[in-house]
mmCIF file of N, CA and C in Angstrom:
data_model
loop_
_atom_site.group_PDB
_atom_site.id
_atom_site.type_symbol
_atom_site.label_atom_id
_atom_site.label_comp_id
_atom_site.label_asym_id
_atom_site.label_seq_id
_atom_site.Cartn_x
_atom_site.Cartn_y
_atom_site.Cartn_z
ATOM 1 N N MET Z 1 15.261 1.576 -7.261
ATOM 2 C CA MET Z 1 14.047 0.737 -7.454
ATOM 3 C C MET Z 1 14.185 -0.501 -6.597
ATOM 4 N N GLU Z 2 13.053 -1.039 -6.042
ATOM 5 C CA GLU Z 2 12.998 -2.042 -5.125
ATOM 6 C C GLU Z 2 11.704 -2.868 -5.467
ATOM 7 N N VAL Z 3 11.771 -4.049 -5.133
ATOM 8 C CA VAL Z 3 10.459 -4.973 -5.189
ATOM 9 C C VAL Z 3 10.040 -5.301 -3.726
ATOM 10 N N MET Z 4 8.652 -4.980 -3.502
ATOM 11 C CA MET Z 4 8.095 -5.166 -2.361
ATOM 12 C C MET Z 4 6.701 -5.208 -2.270
ATOM 13 N N PHE Z 5 6.017 -5.768 -1.254
ATOM 14 C CA PHE Z 5 4.638 -5.758 -1.115
ATOM 15 C C PHE Z 5 4.014 -4.471 -0.730
ATOM 16 N N VAL Z 6 2.947 -4.097 -1.530
ATOM 17 C CA VAL Z 6 2.478 -2.665 -1.230
ATOM 18 C C VAL Z 6 0.738 -2.843 -1.231
ATOM 19 N N LEU Z 7 0.236 -2.081 -0.533
ATOM 20 C CA LEU Z 7 -1.276 -1.965 -0.473
ATOM 21 C C LEU Z 7 -1.692 -0.992 -1.514
ATOM 22 N N LEU Z 8 -2.409 -1.324 -2.443
ATOM 23 C CA LEU Z 8 -2.808 -0.512 -3.486
ATOM 24 C C LEU Z 8 -4.309 -0.196 -3.522
ATOM 25 N N LEU Z 9 -4.623 1.016 -3.797
ATOM 26 C CA LEU Z 9 -6.062 1.460 -4.039
ATOM 27 C C LEU Z 9 -6.313 1.736 -5.514
ATOM 28 N N TYR Z 10 -7.203 0.944 -6.113
ATOM 29 C CA TYR Z 10 -7.621 1.175 -7.452
ATOM 30 C C TYR Z 10 -9.016 1.842 -7.463
ATOM 31 N N MET Z 11 -9.214 2.747 -8.264
ATOM 32 C CA MET Z 11 -10.550 3.462 -8.391
ATOM 33 C C MET Z 11 -10.743 3.512 -9.930
ATOM 34 N N ASN Z 12 -11.702 2.853 -10.414
ATOM 35 C CA ASN Z 12 -12.075 2.721 -11.869
ATOM 36 C C ASN Z 12 -10.921 2.236 -12.626
ATOM 37 N N ASP Z 13 -10.329 1.200 -11.991
ATOM 38 C CA ASP Z 13 -9.153 0.567 -12.711
ATOM 39 C C ASP Z 13 -7.953 1.390 -12.770
ATOM 40 N N ASN Z 14 -7.897 2.508 -12.229
ATOM 41 C CA ASN Z 14 -6.655 3.291 -12.108
ATOM 42 C C ASN Z 14 -6.097 3.349 -10.803
ATOM 43 N N LEU Z 15 -4.744 3.088 -10.644
ATOM 44 C CA LEU Z 15 -4.044 3.099 -9.290
ATOM 45 C C LEU Z 15 -3.982 4.524 -8.782
ATOM 46 N N LYS Z 16 -4.659 4.879 -7.688
ATOM 47 C CA LYS Z 16 -4.828 6.142 -7.055
ATOM 48 C C LYS Z 16 -3.893 6.361 -5.916
ATOM 49 N N GLU Z 17 -3.712 5.343 -4.961
ATOM 50 C CA GLU Z 17 -2.895 5.483 -3.802
ATOM 51 C C GLU Z 17 -2.172 4.171 -3.477
ATOM 52 N N TRP Z 18 -1.128 4.297 -2.700
ATOM 53 C CA TRP Z 18 -0.318 3.092 -2.264
ATOM 54 C C TRP Z 18 0.284 3.331 -0.939
ATOM 55 N N MET Z 19 0.755 2.228 -0.364
ATOM 56 C CA MET Z 19 1.383 2.230 1.033
ATOM 57 C C MET Z 19 2.300 1.156 1.060
ATOM 58 N N GLY Z 20 3.537 1.367 1.526
ATOM 59 C CA GLY Z 20 4.468 0.234 1.595
ATOM 60 C C GLY Z 20 5.152 -0.014 2.950
ATOM 61 N N HIS Z 21 4.939 1.082 3.754
ATOM 62 C CA HIS Z 21 5.520 1.176 5.144
ATOM 63 C C HIS Z 21 4.489 1.594 6.100
ATOM 64 N N TYR Z 22 4.779 1.268 7.420
ATOM 65 C CA TYR Z 22 4.038 1.766 8.533
ATOM 66 C C TYR Z 22 4.779 1.881 9.825
ATOM 67 N N GLU Z 23 4.263 2.540 10.771
ATOM 68 C CA GLU Z 23 4.935 2.577 12.021
ATOM 69 C C GLU Z 23 4.248 1.590 12.862
ATOM 70 N N ASN Z 24 5.200 0.649 13.473
ATOM 71 C CA ASN Z 24 4.595 -0.504 14.244
ATOM 72 C C ASN Z 24 4.282 -0.015 15.770
ATOM 73 N N ASP Z 25 3.857 -0.863 16.659
ATOM 74 C CA ASP Z 25 3.485 -0.567 18.002
ATOM 75 C C ASP Z 25 4.701 0.100 18.689
ATOM 76 N N SER Z 26 5.938 -0.277 18.395
ATOM 77 C CA SER Z 26 7.060 0.274 19.242
ATOM 78 C C SER Z 26 7.603 1.529 18.647
ATOM 79 N N GLY Z 27 6.832 2.086 17.508
ATOM 80 C CA GLY Z 27 7.161 3.321 16.910
ATOM 81 C C GLY Z 27 8.391 3.303 15.873
ATOM 82 N N GLN Z 28 8.752 2.025 15.544
ATOM 83 C CA GLN Z 28 9.703 1.845 14.418
ATOM 84 C C GLN Z 28 9.003 1.871 13.028
ATOM 85 N N TRP Z 29 9.545 2.445 12.100
ATOM 86 C CA TRP Z 29 9.129 2.580 10.726
ATOM 87 C C TRP Z 29 9.599 1.295 9.986
ATOM 88 N N VAL Z 30 8.595 0.420 9.445
ATOM 89 C CA VAL Z 30 9.069 -0.906 8.903
ATOM 90 C C VAL Z 30 8.221 -1.131 7.448
ATOM 91 N N GLU Z 31 8.943 -1.904 6.794
ATOM 92 C CA GLU Z 31 8.200 -2.324 5.371
ATOM 93 C C GLU Z 31 7.068 -3.177 5.810
ATOM 94 N N MET Z 32 5.960 -3.122 5.066
ATOM 95 C CA MET Z 32 4.707 -3.931 5.363
ATOM 96 C C MET Z 32 4.942 -5.344 5.208
ATOM 97 N N GLY Z 33 5.454 -5.896 4.036
ATOM 98 C CA GLY Z 33 5.568 -7.162 3.739
ATOM 99 C C GLY Z 33 4.169 -7.651 3.522
ATOM 100 N N MET Z 34 3.954 -9.087 3.213
ATOM 101 C CA MET Z 34 2.708 -9.570 2.825
ATOM 102 C C MET Z 34 1.846 -9.583 4.148
ATOM 103 N N SER Z 35 2.287 -10.012 5.351
ATOM 104 C CA SER Z 35 1.440 -10.011 6.448
ATOM 105 C C SER Z 35 0.926 -8.676 6.874
ATOM 106 N N GLY Z 36 1.760 -7.650 6.739
ATOM 107 C CA GLY Z 36 1.389 -6.364 7.149
ATOM 108 C C GLY Z 36 0.409 -5.766 6.236
ATOM 109 N N CYS Z 37 0.588 -6.032 5.024
ATOM 110 C CA CYS Z 37 -0.314 -5.546 3.916
ATOM 111 C C CYS Z 37 -1.774 -6.151 4.183
ATOM 112 N N LEU Z 38 -1.737 -7.455 4.390
ATOM 113 C CA LEU Z 38 -3.045 -8.182 4.574
ATOM 114 C C LEU Z 38 -3.652 -7.668 5.976
ATOM 115 N N SER Z 39 -2.832 -7.506 7.042
ATOM 116 C CA SER Z 39 -3.518 -6.948 8.143
ATOM 117 C C SER Z 39 -4.213 -5.556 8.022
ATOM 118 N N MET Z 40 -3.482 -4.704 7.161
ATOM 119 C CA MET Z 40 -3.974 -3.360 7.070
ATOM 120 C C MET Z 40 -5.304 -3.430 6.142
ATOM 121 N N LYS Z 41 -5.304 -4.378 5.173
ATOM 122 C CA LYS Z 41 -6.460 -4.483 4.445
ATOM 123 C C LYS Z 41 -7.668 -5.012 5.299
ATOM 124 N N ARG Z 42 -7.421 -5.879 6.235
ATOM 125 C CA ARG Z 42 -8.401 -6.332 7.056
ATOM 126 C C ARG Z 42 -9.004 -5.237 8.067
ATOM 127 N N THR Z 43 -8.064 -4.429 8.521
ATOM 128 C CA THR Z 43 -8.416 -3.244 9.392
ATOM 129 C C THR Z 43 -9.231 -2.351 8.639
ATOM 130 N N LEU Z 44 -8.966 -2.029 7.382
ATOM 131 C CA LEU Z 44 -9.872 -1.102 6.552
ATOM 132 C C LEU Z 44 -11.219 -1.614 6.394
ATOM 133 N N LYS Z 45 -11.217 -3.061 6.172
ATOM 134 C CA LYS Z 45 -12.662 -3.689 6.028
ATOM 135 C C LYS Z 45 -13.395 -3.571 7.365
ATOM 136 N N ARG Z 46 -12.645 -3.669 8.426
ATOM 137 C CA ARG Z 46 -13.486 -3.606 9.747
ATOM 138 C C ARG Z 46 -13.818 -2.285 10.081
ATOM 139 N N ASN Z 47 -13.177 -1.369 9.525
ATOM 140 C CA ASN Z 47 -13.648 -0.002 9.657
ATOM 141 C C ASN Z 47 -14.537 0.663 8.621
ATOM 142 N N GLY Z 48 -15.120 -0.268 7.890
ATOM 143 C CA GLY Z 48 -16.153 0.058 6.907
ATOM 144 C C GLY Z 48 -15.831 0.115 5.449
ATOM 145 N N TRP Z 49 -14.597 -0.111 5.000
ATOM 146 C CA TRP Z 49 -14.405 -0.038 3.653
ATOM 147 C C TRP Z 49 -14.898 -1.355 3.048
ATOM 148 N N LYS Z 50 -15.527 -1.164 1.812
ATOM 149 C CA LYS Z 50 -16.011 -2.364 1.010
ATOM 150 C C LYS Z 50 -15.636 -2.199 -0.359
ATOM 151 N N ASP Z 51 -15.001 -3.184 -0.878
ATOM 152 C CA ASP Z 51 -14.820 -3.055 -2.375
ATOM 153 C C ASP Z 51 -16.085 -3.230 -3.068
ATOM 154 N N THR Z 52 -16.238 -2.471 -4.279
ATOM 155 C CA THR Z 52 -17.467 -2.531 -5.020
ATOM 156 C C THR Z 52 -17.539 -3.885 -5.697
ATOM 157 N N ALA Z 53 -18.740 -4.300 -5.962
ATOM 158 C CA ALA Z 53 -19.118 -5.598 -6.523
ATOM 159 C C ALA Z 53 -18.463 -5.587 -8.001
ATOM 160 N N SER Z 54 -18.404 -4.535 -8.571
ATOM 161 C CA SER Z 54 -17.744 -4.467 -10.011
ATOM 162 C C SER Z 54 -16.295 -4.534 -9.940
ATOM 163 N N GLY Z 55 -15.805 -4.288 -8.841
ATOM 164 C CA GLY Z 55 -14.191 -4.320 -8.663
ATOM 165 C C GLY Z 55 -13.629 -3.065 -9.221
ATOM 166 N N LYS Z 56 -14.434 -2.082 -9.455
ATOM 167 C CA LYS Z 56 -13.928 -0.726 -9.933
ATOM 168 C C LYS Z 56 -13.137 -0.048 -8.874
ATOM 169 N N THR Z 57 -13.560 -0.223 -7.614
ATOM 170 C CA THR Z 57 -12.914 0.447 -6.402
ATOM 171 C C THR Z 57 -12.504 -0.668 -5.480
ATOM 172 N N ARG Z 58 -11.169 -0.854 -5.268
ATOM 173 C CA ARG Z 58 -10.769 -1.914 -4.450
ATOM 174 C C ARG Z 58 -9.366 -1.773 -4.014
ATOM 175 N N PHE Z 59 -9.158 -2.374 -2.746
ATOM 176 C CA PHE Z 59 -7.766 -2.467 -2.275
ATOM 177 C C PHE Z 59 -7.239 -3.795 -2.497
ATOM 178 N N THR Z 60 -5.830 -3.912 -2.905
ATOM 179 C CA THR Z 60 -5.295 -5.104 -3.042
ATOM 180 C C THR Z 60 -3.756 -5.007 -2.533
ATOM 181 N N CYS Z 61 -3.313 -6.230 -2.227
ATOM 182 C CA CYS Z 61 -1.888 -6.354 -1.834
ATOM 183 C C CYS Z 61 -1.231 -7.077 -3.030
ATOM 184 N N GLU Z 62 -0.196 -6.411 -3.437
ATOM 185 C CA GLU Z 62 0.646 -6.886 -4.623
ATOM 186 C C GLU Z 62 2.104 -6.773 -4.546
ATOM 187 N N LYS Z 63 2.876 -7.651 -4.983
ATOM 188 C CA LYS Z 63 4.329 -7.479 -4.999
ATOM 189 C C LYS Z 63 4.651 -6.843 -6.132
ATOM 190 N N ARG Z 64 5.325 -5.527 -6.039
ATOM 191 C CA ARG Z 64 5.331 -4.645 -7.208
ATOM 192 C C ARG Z 64 6.818 -3.950 -7.256
ATOM 193 N N SER Z 65 7.224 -3.560 -8.270
ATOM 194 C CA SER Z 65 8.463 -2.742 -8.322
ATOM 195 C C SER Z 65 8.134 -1.388 -7.870
ATOM 196 N N VAL Z 66 8.871 -0.799 -7.000
ATOM 197 C CA VAL Z 66 8.525 0.611 -6.571
ATOM 198 C C VAL Z 66 9.724 1.418 -6.571
ATOM 199 N N GLU Z 67 9.546 2.831 -6.589
ATOM 200 C CA GLU Z 67 10.685 3.782 -6.367
ATOM 201 C C GLU Z 67 10.473 4.319 -5.005
ATOM 202 N N LEU Z 68 11.547 4.386 -4.196
ATOM 203 C CA LEU Z 68 11.543 4.779 -2.868
ATOM 204 C C LEU Z 68 12.058 6.241 -2.737
ATOM 205 N N LYS Z 69 11.533 6.981 -1.794
ATOM 206 C CA LYS Z 69 12.199 8.223 -1.440
ATOM 207 C C LYS Z 69 12.157 8.485 0.039
ATOM 208 N N LEU Z 70 12.850 9.418 0.440
ATOM 209 C CA LEU Z 70 12.795 9.799 1.976
ATOM 210 C C LEU Z 70 11.634 10.850 2.101
ATOM 211 N N ASN Z 71 10.863 10.692 3.127
ATOM 212 C CA ASN Z 71 9.912 11.688 3.549
ATOM 213 C C ASN Z 71 10.515 12.730 4.297
ATOM 214 N N LYS Z 72 9.854 13.781 4.783
ATOM 215 C CA LYS Z 72 10.540 14.890 5.488
ATOM 216 C C LYS Z 72 11.040 14.497 6.858
ATOM 217 N N GLU Z 73 10.614 13.329 7.347
ATOM 218 C CA GLU Z 73 11.288 12.882 8.724
ATOM 219 C C GLU Z 73 12.435 11.914 8.310
ATOM 220 N N GLY Z 74 12.805 11.772 7.146
ATOM 221 C CA GLY Z 74 14.017 10.952 6.761
ATOM 222 C C GLY Z 74 13.705 9.464 6.662
ATOM 223 N N LYS Z 75 12.357 9.126 6.682
ATOM 224 C CA LYS Z 75 11.959 7.784 6.503
ATOM 225 C C LYS Z 75 11.664 7.255 5.119
ATOM 226 N N PRO Z 76 11.944 6.094 4.777
ATOM 227 C CA PRO Z 76 11.602 5.597 3.322
ATOM 228 C C PRO Z 76 10.195 5.509 3.106
ATOM 229 N N VAL Z 77 9.682 6.035 1.964
ATOM 230 C CA VAL Z 77 8.276 5.776 1.532
ATOM 231 C C VAL Z 77 8.314 5.368 0.096
ATOM 232 N N VAL Z 78 7.171 4.864 -0.494
ATOM 233 C CA VAL Z 78 7.037 4.557 -1.825
ATOM 234 C C VAL Z 78 6.717 5.874 -2.466
ATOM 235 N N ALA Z 79 7.496 6.192 -3.410
ATOM 236 C CA ALA Z 79 7.203 7.406 -4.150
ATOM 237 C C ALA Z 79 6.347 7.189 -5.442
ATOM 238 N N ARG Z 80 6.755 5.975 -6.019
ATOM 239 C CA ARG Z 80 5.987 5.607 -7.219
ATOM 240 C C ARG Z 80 5.901 4.185 -7.417
ATOM 241 N N VAL Z 81 4.882 3.682 -7.919
ATOM 242 C CA VAL Z 81 4.735 2.313 -8.246
ATOM 243 C C VAL Z 81 5.076 2.181 -9.701
ATOM 244 N N ILE Z 82 5.944 1.268 -10.129
ATOM 245 C CA ILE Z 82 6.308 1.045 -11.538
ATOM 246 C C ILE Z 82 5.224 0.268 -12.115
ATOM 247 N N VAL Z 83 4.578 0.674 -13.131
ATOM 248 C CA VAL Z 83 3.525 0.045 -13.924
ATOM 249 C C VAL Z 83 4.254 -0.939 -14.957
ATOM 250 N N GLU Z 84 3.913 -2.237 -14.975
ATOM 251 C CA GLU Z 84 4.651 -3.079 -15.894
ATOM 252 C C GLU Z 84 3.805 -3.381 -16.876
#
């Protein structure tokens, strides 16, 4: 278990998807951190994503406890967000 910033997608107030790592410009796999999370959220908005006015469907950056696993390429990814 680890505490890190993750980009979370909520739909109808249920957590549906999450992302905690990305591949940077030099091809390295890195943890997002707060700045990376906010940058990804801005990119999504520029590409047409809009949170609903009711807040039922939204992206948010949060510092959460997560469970990590290795993907098939051997890189760490968030397997599960621990709901507190």
